[in-house]
PDB file of C-alpha atoms in Angstrom:
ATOM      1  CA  UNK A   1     121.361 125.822 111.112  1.00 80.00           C
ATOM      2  CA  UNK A   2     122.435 129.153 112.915  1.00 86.00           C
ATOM      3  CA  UNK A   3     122.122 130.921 115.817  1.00 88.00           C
ATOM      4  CA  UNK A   4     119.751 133.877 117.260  1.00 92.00           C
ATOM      5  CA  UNK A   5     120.775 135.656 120.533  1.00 91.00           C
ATOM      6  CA  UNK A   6     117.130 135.423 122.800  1.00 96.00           C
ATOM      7  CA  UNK A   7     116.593 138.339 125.320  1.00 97.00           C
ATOM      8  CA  UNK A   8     115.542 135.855 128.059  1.00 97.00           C
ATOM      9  CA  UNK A   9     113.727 138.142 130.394  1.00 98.00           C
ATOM     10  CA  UNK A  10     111.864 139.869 127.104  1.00 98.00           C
ATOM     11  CA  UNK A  11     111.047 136.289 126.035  1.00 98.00           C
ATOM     12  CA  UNK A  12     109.651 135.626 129.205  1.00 98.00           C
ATOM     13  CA  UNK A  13     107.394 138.510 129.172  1.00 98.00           C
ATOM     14  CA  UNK A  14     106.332 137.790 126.009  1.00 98.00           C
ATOM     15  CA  UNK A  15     105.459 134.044 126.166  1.00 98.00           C
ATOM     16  CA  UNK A  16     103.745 135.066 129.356  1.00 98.00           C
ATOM     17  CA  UNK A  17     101.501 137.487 127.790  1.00 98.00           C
ATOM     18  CA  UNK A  18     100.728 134.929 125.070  1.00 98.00           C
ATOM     19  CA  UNK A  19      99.727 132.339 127.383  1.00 97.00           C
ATOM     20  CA  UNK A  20      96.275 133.880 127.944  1.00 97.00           C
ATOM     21  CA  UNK A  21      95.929 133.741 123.949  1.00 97.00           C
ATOM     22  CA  UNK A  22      92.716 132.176 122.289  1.00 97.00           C
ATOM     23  CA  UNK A  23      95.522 129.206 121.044  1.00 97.00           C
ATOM     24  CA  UNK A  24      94.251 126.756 118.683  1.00 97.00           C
ATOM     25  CA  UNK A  25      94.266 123.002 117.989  1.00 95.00           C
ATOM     26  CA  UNK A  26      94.702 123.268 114.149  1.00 94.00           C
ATOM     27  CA  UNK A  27      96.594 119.964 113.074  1.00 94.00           C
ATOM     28  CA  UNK A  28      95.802 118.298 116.477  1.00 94.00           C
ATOM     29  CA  UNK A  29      94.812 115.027 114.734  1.00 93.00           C
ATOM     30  CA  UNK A  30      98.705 114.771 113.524  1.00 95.00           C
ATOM     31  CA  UNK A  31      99.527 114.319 117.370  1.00 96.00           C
ATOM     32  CA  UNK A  32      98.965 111.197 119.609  1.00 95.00           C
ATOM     33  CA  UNK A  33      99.186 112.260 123.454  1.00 92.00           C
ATOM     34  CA  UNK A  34      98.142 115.579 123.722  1.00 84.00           C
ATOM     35  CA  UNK A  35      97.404 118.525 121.581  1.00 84.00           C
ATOM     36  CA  UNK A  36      99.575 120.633 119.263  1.00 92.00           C
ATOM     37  CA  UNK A  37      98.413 124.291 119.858  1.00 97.00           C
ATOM     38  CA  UNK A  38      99.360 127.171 117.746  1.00 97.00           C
ATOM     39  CA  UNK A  39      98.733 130.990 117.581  1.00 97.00           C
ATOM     40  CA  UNK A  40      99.439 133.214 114.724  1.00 98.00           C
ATOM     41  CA  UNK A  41     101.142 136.302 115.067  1.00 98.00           C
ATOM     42  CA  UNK A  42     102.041 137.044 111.511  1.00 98.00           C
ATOM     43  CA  UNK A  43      99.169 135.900 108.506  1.00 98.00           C
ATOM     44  CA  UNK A  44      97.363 136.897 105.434  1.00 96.00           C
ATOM     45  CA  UNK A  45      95.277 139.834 106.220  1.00 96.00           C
ATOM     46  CA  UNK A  46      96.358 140.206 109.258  1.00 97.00           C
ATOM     47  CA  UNK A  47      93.917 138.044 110.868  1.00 96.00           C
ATOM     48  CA  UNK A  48      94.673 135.398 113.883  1.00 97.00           C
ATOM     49  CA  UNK A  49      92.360 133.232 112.267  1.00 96.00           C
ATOM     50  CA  UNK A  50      91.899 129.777 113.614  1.00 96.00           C
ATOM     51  CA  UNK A  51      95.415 128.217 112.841  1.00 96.00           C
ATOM     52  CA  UNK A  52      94.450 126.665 109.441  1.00 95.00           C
ATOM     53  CA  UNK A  53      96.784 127.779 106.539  1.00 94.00           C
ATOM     54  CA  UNK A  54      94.245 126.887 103.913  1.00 94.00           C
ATOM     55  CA  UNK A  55      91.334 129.181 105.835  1.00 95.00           C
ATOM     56  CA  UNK A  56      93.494 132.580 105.604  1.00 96.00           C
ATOM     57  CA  UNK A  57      92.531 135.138 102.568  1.00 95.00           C
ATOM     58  CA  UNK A  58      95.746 134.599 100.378  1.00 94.00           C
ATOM     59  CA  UNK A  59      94.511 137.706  98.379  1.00 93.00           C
ATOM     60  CA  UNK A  60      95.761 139.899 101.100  1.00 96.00           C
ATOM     61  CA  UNK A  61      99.154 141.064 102.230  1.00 96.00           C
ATOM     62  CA  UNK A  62     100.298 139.032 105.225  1.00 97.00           C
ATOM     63  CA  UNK A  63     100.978 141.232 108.791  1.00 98.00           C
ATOM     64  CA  UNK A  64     101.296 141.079 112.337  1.00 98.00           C
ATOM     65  CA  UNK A  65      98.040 140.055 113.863  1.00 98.00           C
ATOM     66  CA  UNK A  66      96.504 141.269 116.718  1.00 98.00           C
ATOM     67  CA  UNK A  67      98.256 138.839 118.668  1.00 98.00           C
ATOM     68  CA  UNK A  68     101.732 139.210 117.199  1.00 98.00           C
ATOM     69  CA  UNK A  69     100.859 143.484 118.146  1.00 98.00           C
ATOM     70  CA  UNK A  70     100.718 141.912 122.041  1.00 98.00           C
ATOM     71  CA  UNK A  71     103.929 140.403 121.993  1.00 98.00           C
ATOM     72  CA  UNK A  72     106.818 143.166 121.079  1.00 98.00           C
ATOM     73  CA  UNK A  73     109.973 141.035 121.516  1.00 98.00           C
ATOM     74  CA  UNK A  74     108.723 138.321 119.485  1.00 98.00           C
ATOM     75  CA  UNK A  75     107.715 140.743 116.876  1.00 98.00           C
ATOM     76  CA  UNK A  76     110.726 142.645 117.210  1.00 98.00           C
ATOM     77  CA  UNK A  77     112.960 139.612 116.684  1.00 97.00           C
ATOM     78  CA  UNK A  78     110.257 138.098 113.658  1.00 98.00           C
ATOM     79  CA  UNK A  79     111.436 141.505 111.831  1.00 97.00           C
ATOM     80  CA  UNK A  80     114.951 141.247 112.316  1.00 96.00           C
ATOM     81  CA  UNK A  81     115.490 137.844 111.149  1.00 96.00           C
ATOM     82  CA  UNK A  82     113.105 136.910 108.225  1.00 96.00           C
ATOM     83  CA  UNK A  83     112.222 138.459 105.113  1.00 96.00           C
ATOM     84  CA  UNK A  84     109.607 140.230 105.594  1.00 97.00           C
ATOM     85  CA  UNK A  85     108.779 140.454 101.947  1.00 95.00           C
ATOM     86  CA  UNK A  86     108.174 136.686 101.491  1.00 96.00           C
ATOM     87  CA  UNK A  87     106.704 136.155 104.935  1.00 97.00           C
ATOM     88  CA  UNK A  88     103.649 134.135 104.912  1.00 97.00           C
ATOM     89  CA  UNK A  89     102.851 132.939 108.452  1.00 98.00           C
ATOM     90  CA  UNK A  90     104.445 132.764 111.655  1.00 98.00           C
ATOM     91  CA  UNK A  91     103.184 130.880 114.669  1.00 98.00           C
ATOM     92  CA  UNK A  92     104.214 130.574 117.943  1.00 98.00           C
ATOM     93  CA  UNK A  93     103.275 126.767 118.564  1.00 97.00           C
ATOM     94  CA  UNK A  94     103.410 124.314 121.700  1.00 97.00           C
ATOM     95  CA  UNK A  95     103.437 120.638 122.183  1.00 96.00           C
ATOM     96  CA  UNK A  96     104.600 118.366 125.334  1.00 94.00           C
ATOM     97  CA  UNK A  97     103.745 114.525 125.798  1.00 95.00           C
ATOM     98  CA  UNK A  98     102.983 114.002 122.640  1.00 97.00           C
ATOM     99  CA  UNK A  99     104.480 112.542 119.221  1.00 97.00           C
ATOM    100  CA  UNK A 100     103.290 113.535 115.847  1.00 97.00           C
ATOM    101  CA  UNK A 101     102.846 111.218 112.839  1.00 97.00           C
ATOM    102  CA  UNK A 102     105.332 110.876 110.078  1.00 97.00           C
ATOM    103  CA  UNK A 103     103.795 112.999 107.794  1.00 96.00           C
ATOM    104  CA  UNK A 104     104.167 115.794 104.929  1.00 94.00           C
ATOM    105  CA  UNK A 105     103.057 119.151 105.101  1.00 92.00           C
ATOM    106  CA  UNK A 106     101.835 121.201 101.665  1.00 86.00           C
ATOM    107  CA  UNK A 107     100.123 118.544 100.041  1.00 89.00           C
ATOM    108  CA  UNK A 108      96.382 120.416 100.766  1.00 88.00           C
ATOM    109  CA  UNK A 109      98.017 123.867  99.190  1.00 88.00           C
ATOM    110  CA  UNK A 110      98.069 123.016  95.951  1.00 84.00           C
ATOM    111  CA  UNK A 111      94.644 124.859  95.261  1.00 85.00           C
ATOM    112  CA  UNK A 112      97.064 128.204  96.331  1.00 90.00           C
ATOM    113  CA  UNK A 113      98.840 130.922  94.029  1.00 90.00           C
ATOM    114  CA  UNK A 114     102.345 130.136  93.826  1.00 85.00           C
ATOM    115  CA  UNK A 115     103.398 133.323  94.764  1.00 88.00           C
ATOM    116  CA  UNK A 116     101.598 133.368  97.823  1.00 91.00           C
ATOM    117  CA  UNK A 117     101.454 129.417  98.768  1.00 92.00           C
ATOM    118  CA  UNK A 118     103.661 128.646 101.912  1.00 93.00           C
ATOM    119  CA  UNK A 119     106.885 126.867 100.211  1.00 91.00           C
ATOM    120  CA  UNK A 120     109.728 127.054 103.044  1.00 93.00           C
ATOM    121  CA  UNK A 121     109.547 125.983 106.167  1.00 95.00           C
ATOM    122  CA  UNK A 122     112.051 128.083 109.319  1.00 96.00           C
ATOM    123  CA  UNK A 123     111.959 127.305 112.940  1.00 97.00           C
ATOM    124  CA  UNK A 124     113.271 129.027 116.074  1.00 97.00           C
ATOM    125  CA  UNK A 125     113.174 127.259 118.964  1.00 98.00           C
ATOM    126  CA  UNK A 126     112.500 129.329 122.178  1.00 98.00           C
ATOM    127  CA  UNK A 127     111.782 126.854 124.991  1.00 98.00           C
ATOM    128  CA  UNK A 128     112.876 123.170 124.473  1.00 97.00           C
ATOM    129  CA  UNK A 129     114.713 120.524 126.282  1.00 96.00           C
ATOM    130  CA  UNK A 130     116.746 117.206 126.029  1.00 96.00           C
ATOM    131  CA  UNK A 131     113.766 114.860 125.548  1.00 96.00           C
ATOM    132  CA  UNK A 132     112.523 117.008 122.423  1.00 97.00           C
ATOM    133  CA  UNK A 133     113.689 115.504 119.101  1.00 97.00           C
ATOM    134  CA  UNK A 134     112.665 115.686 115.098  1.00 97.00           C
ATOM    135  CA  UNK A 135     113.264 113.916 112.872  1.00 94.00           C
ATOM    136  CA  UNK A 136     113.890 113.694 108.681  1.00 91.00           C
ATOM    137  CA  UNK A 137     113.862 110.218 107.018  1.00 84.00           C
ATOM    138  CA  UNK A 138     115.823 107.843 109.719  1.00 88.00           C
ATOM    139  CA  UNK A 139     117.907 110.715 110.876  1.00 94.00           C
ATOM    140  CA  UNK A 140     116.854 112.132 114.384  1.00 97.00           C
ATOM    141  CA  UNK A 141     118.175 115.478 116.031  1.00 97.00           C
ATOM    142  CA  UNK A 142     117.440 118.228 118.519  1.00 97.00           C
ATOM    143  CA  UNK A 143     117.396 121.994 118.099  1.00 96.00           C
ATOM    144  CA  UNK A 144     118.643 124.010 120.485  1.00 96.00           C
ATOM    145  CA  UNK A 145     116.879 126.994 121.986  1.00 97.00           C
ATOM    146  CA  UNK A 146     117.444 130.189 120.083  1.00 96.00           C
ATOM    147  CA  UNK A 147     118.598 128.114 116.919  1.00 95.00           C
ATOM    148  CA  UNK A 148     117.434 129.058 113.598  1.00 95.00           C
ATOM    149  CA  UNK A 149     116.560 125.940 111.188  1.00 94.00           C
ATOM    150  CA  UNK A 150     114.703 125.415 107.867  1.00 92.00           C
ATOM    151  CA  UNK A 151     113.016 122.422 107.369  1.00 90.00           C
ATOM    152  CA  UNK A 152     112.141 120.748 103.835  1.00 89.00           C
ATOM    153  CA  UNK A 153     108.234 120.240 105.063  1.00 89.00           C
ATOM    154  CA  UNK A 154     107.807 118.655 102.048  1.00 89.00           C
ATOM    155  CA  UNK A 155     109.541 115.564 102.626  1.00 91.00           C
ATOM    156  CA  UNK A 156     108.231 112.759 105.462  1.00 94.00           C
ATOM    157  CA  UNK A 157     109.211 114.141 108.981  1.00 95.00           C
ATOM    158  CA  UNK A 158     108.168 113.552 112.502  1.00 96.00           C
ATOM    159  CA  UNK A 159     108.065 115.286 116.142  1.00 97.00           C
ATOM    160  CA  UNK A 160     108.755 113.837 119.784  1.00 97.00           C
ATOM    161  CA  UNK A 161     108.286 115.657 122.409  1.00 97.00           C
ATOM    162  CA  UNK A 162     108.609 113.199 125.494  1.00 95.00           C
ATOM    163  CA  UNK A 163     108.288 115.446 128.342  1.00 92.00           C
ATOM    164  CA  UNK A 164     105.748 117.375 130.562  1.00 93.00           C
ATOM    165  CA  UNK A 165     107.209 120.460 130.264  1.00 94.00           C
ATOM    166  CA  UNK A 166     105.880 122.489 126.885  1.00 94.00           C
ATOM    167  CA  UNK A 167     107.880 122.722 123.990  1.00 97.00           C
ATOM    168  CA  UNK A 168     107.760 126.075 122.121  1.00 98.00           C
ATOM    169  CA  UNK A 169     108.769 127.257 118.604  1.00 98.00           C
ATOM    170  CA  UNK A 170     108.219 129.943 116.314  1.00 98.00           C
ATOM    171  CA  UNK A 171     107.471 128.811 113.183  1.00 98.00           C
ATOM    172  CA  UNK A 172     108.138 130.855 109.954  1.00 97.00           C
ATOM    173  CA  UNK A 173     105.946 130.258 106.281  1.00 96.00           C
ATOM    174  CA  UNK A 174     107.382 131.927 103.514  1.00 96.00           C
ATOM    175  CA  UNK A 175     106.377 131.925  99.734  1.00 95.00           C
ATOM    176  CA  UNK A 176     108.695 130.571  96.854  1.00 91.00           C
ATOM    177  CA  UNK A 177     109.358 133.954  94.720  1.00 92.00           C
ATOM    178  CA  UNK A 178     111.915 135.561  93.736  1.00 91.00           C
ATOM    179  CA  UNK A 179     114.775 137.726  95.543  1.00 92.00           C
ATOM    180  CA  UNK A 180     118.286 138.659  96.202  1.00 92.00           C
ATOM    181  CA  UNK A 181     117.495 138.848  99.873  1.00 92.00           C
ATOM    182  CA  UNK A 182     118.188 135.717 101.940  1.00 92.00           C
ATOM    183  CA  UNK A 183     115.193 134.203 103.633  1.00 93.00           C
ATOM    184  CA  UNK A 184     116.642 134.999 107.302  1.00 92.00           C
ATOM    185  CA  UNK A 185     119.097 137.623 108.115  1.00 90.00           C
ATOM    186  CA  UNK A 186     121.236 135.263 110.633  1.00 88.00           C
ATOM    187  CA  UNK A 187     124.193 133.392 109.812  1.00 74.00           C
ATOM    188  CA  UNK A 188     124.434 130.616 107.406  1.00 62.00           C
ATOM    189  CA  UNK A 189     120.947 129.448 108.192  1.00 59.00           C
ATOM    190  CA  UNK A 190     119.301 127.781 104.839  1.00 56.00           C
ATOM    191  CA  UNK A 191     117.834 124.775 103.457  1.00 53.00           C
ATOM    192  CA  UNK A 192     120.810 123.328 101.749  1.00 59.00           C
ATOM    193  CA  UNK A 193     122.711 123.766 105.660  1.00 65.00           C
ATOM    194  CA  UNK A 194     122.532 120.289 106.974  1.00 80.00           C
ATOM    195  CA  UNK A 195     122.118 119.048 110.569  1.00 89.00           C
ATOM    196  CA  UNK A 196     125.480 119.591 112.562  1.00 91.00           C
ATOM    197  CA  UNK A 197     126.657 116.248 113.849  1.00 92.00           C
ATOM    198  CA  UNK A 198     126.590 117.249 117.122  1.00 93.00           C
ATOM    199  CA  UNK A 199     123.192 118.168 116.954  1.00 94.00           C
ATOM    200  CA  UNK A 200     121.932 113.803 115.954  1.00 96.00           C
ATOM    201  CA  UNK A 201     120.929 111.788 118.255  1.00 97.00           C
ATOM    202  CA  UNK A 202     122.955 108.169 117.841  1.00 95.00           C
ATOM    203  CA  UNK A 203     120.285 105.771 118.597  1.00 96.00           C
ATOM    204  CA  UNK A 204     121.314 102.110 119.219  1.00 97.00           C
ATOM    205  CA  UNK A 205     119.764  99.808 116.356  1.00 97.00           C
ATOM    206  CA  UNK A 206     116.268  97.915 116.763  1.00 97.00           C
ATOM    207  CA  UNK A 207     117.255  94.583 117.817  1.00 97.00           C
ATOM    208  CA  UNK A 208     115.362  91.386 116.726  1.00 97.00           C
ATOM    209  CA  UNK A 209     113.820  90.923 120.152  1.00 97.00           C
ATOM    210  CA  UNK A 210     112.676  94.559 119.963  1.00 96.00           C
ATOM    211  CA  UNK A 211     111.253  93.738 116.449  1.00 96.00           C
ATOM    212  CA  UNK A 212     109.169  90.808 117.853  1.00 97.00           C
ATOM    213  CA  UNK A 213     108.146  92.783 121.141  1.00 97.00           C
ATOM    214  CA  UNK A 214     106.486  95.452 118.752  1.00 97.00           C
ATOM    215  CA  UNK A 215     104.878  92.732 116.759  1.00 98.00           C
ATOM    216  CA  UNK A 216     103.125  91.318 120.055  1.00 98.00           C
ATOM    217  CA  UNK A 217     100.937  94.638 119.696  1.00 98.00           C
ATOM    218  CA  UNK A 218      99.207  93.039 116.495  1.00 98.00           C
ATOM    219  CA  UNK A 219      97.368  90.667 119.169  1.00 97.00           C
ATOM    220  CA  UNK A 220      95.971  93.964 120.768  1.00 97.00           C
ATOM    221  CA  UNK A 221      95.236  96.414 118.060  1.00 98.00           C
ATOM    222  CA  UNK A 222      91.890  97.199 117.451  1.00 97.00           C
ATOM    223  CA  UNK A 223      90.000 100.446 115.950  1.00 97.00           C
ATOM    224  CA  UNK A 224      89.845 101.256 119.949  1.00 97.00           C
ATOM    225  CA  UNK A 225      93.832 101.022 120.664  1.00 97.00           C
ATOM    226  CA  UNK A 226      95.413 101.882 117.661  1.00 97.00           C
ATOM    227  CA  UNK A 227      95.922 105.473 118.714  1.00 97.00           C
ATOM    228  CA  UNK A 228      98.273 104.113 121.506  1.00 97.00           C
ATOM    229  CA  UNK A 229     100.079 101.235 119.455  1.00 98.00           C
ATOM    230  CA  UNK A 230     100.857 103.988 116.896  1.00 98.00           C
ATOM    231  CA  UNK A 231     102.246 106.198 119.765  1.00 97.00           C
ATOM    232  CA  UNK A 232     104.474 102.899 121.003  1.00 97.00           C
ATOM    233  CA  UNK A 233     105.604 102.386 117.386  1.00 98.00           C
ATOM    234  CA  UNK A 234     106.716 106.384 117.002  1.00 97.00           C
ATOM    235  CA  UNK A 235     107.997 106.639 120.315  1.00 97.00           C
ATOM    236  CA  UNK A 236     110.165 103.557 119.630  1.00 97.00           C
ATOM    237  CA  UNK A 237     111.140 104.832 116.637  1.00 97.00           C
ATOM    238  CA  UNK A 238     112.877 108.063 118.578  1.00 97.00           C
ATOM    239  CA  UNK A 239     114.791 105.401 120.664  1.00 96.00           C
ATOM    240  CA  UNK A 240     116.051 102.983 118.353  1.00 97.00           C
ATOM    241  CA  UNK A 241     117.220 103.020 114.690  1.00 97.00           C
ATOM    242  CA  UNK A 242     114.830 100.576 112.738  1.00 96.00           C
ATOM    243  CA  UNK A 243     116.039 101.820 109.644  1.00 93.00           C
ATOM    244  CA  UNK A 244     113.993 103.973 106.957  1.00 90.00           C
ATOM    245  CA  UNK A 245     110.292 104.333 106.890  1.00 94.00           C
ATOM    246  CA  UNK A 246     110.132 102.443 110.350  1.00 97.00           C
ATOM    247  CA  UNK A 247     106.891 103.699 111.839  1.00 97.00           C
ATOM    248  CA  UNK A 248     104.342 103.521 108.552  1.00 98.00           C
ATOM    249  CA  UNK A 249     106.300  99.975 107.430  1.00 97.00           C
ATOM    250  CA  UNK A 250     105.915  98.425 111.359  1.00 98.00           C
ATOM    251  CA  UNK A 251     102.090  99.467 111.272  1.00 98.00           C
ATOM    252  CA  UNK A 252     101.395  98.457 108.391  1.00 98.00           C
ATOM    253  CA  UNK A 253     102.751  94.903 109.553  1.00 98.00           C
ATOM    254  CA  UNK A 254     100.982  95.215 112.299  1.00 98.00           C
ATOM    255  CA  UNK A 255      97.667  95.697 111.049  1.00 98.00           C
ATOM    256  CA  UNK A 256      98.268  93.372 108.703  1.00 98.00           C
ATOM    257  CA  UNK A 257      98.539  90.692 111.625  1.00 98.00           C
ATOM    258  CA  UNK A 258      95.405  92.683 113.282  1.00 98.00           C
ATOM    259  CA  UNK A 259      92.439  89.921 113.889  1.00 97.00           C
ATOM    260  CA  UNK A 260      90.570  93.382 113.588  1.00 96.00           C
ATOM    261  CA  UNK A 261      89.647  93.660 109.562  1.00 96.00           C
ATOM    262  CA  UNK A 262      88.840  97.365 109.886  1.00 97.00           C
ATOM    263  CA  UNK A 263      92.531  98.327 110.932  1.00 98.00           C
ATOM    264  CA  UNK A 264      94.211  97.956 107.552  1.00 98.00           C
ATOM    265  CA  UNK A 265      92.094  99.793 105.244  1.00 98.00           C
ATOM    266  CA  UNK A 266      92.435 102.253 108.118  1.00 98.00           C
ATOM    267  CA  UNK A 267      95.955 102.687 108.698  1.00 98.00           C
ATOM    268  CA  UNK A 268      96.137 102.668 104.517  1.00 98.00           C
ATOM    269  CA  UNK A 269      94.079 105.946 104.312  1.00 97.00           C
ATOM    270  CA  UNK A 270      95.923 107.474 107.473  1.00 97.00           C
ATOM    271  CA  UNK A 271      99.434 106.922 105.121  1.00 97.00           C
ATOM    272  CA  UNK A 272      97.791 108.160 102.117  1.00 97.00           C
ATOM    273  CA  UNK A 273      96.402 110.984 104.129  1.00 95.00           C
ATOM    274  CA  UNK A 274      99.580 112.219 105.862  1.00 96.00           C
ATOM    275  CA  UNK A 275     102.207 111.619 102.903  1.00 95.00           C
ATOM    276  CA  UNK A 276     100.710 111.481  99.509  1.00 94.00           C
ATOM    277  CA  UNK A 277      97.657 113.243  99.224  1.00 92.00           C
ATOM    278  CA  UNK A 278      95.511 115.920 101.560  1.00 86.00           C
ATOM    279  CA  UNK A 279      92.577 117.706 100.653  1.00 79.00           C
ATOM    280  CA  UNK A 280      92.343 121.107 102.251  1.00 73.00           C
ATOM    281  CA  UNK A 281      89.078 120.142 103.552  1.00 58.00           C
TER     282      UNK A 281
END
């Protein structure tokens, strides 16, 4: 992790501008509560496209898009802190009320060229707030507005935001090839940086009458509320420390207990959907 100085009144000009975007809802089924909207301003060919990695031509150099042209402090600071070289796609990309599955990203890319398959993962939050948290494995943290991060999207991770107001990031794609340039030009930033302690959120541990609380749910979920269970079970998972693979283990119990015999066949093929294997269909 590392830090970015943000020009706010040239941020606020440009995230006005984009606001009248054609955004889209590529990837909206990984979110319970709302819908996680995206517009690309850097991608193969130079096209906006409709948000889907896999639907870009990866034959083509990558480029602002006619969206990223529309925004020139967002372009101006994409240049000055990636590698331009190995830049894939960047998205500006909003979410609020919502949680997002555990899940992995990549596994529907493996149809791509190496050299021009998106392999590291770089955020830079530019509007955020105290009820906005990721997570890796069982550790949960926030990042700071203007902070620069990269993310191992390859490994099981998760999203809360549990506010109204919008979270925004940029969100950098870059391919795995080789260079003596850094990735990003700012600070320390890398994959092998760690999360700054200051920067975790110490949740207190899931107690047993927690446990049986989320239990209870088995004697409601059905194929009609498992959508909101699942949010309950994330959402708890943000507040209280149930230990490693907490959401997929507690739903699987769950439907397990389900009097509904469609829900765990279901949430099976959701798991081996988001973490093991994902056609890019």
């Amino acid at each position: 992790m590392a830090d970015t100085s943000l020009d706010d009144e040239r941020l606020a000009k440009d995230l006005q501008q984009a606001a009248s975007f054609p955004w889209s809802d590529a990837y909206s089924d990984f979110v319970f509560g709302g819908a996680w909207k995206s517009c690309m301003l850097w991608a193969r060919g130079g096209d906006a496209g409709d948000g889907v990695v896999t639907n870009y031509d990866h034959g083509r150099p990558a480029t602002f898009t006619q969206l990223g042209e529309q925004v020139p402090y967002l372009r101006e600071l994409i240049t000055s802190v990636a590698d331009l070289d190995r830049l894939n796609f960047v998205r500006l990309a909003k979410v609020q009320n919502s949680v997002i599955i555990p899940h992995r990203d990549l596994l529907e890319l493996n149809e791509i060229a190496d050299d021009t398959r998106n392999a590291h993962r770089m955020h830079i939050p530019l509007v955020t707030n105290e009820n906005c948290f990721f997570n890796e494995g069982d550790t949960v943290y926030r990042m700071r507005k203007g902070e620069v991060w990269f993310l191992d999207a390859s490994e099981i991770h998760s999203v809360a935001v549990l506010s109204a107001d919008e979270r925004i990031h940029l969100m950098f794609d870059f391919v795995d090839i080789p260079s003596d340039k850094p990735l990003t030009t700012v600070g320390s930033a890398g994959a092998d940086a760690g999360i700054p302690q200051d920067r975790m959120v110490k949740r207190p541990p899931l107690t047993g009458a927690d446990h049986a609380a989320l239990m209870a749910l088995a004697g409601l979920l059905t194929m009609e509320t498992v959508d909101e269970v699942f949010s309950i079970v994330i959402k708890k998972h943000f507040r209280y420390d149930g230990g490693d693979n907490f959401v997929w283990s507690t739903m699987t119990d769950l439907a397990r207990a389900s009097a509904d015999p469609a829900i765990l066949p279901y949430i099976e093929a959701l798991r081996r959907h988001y973490t093991l294997e994902r056609s890019a269909g």
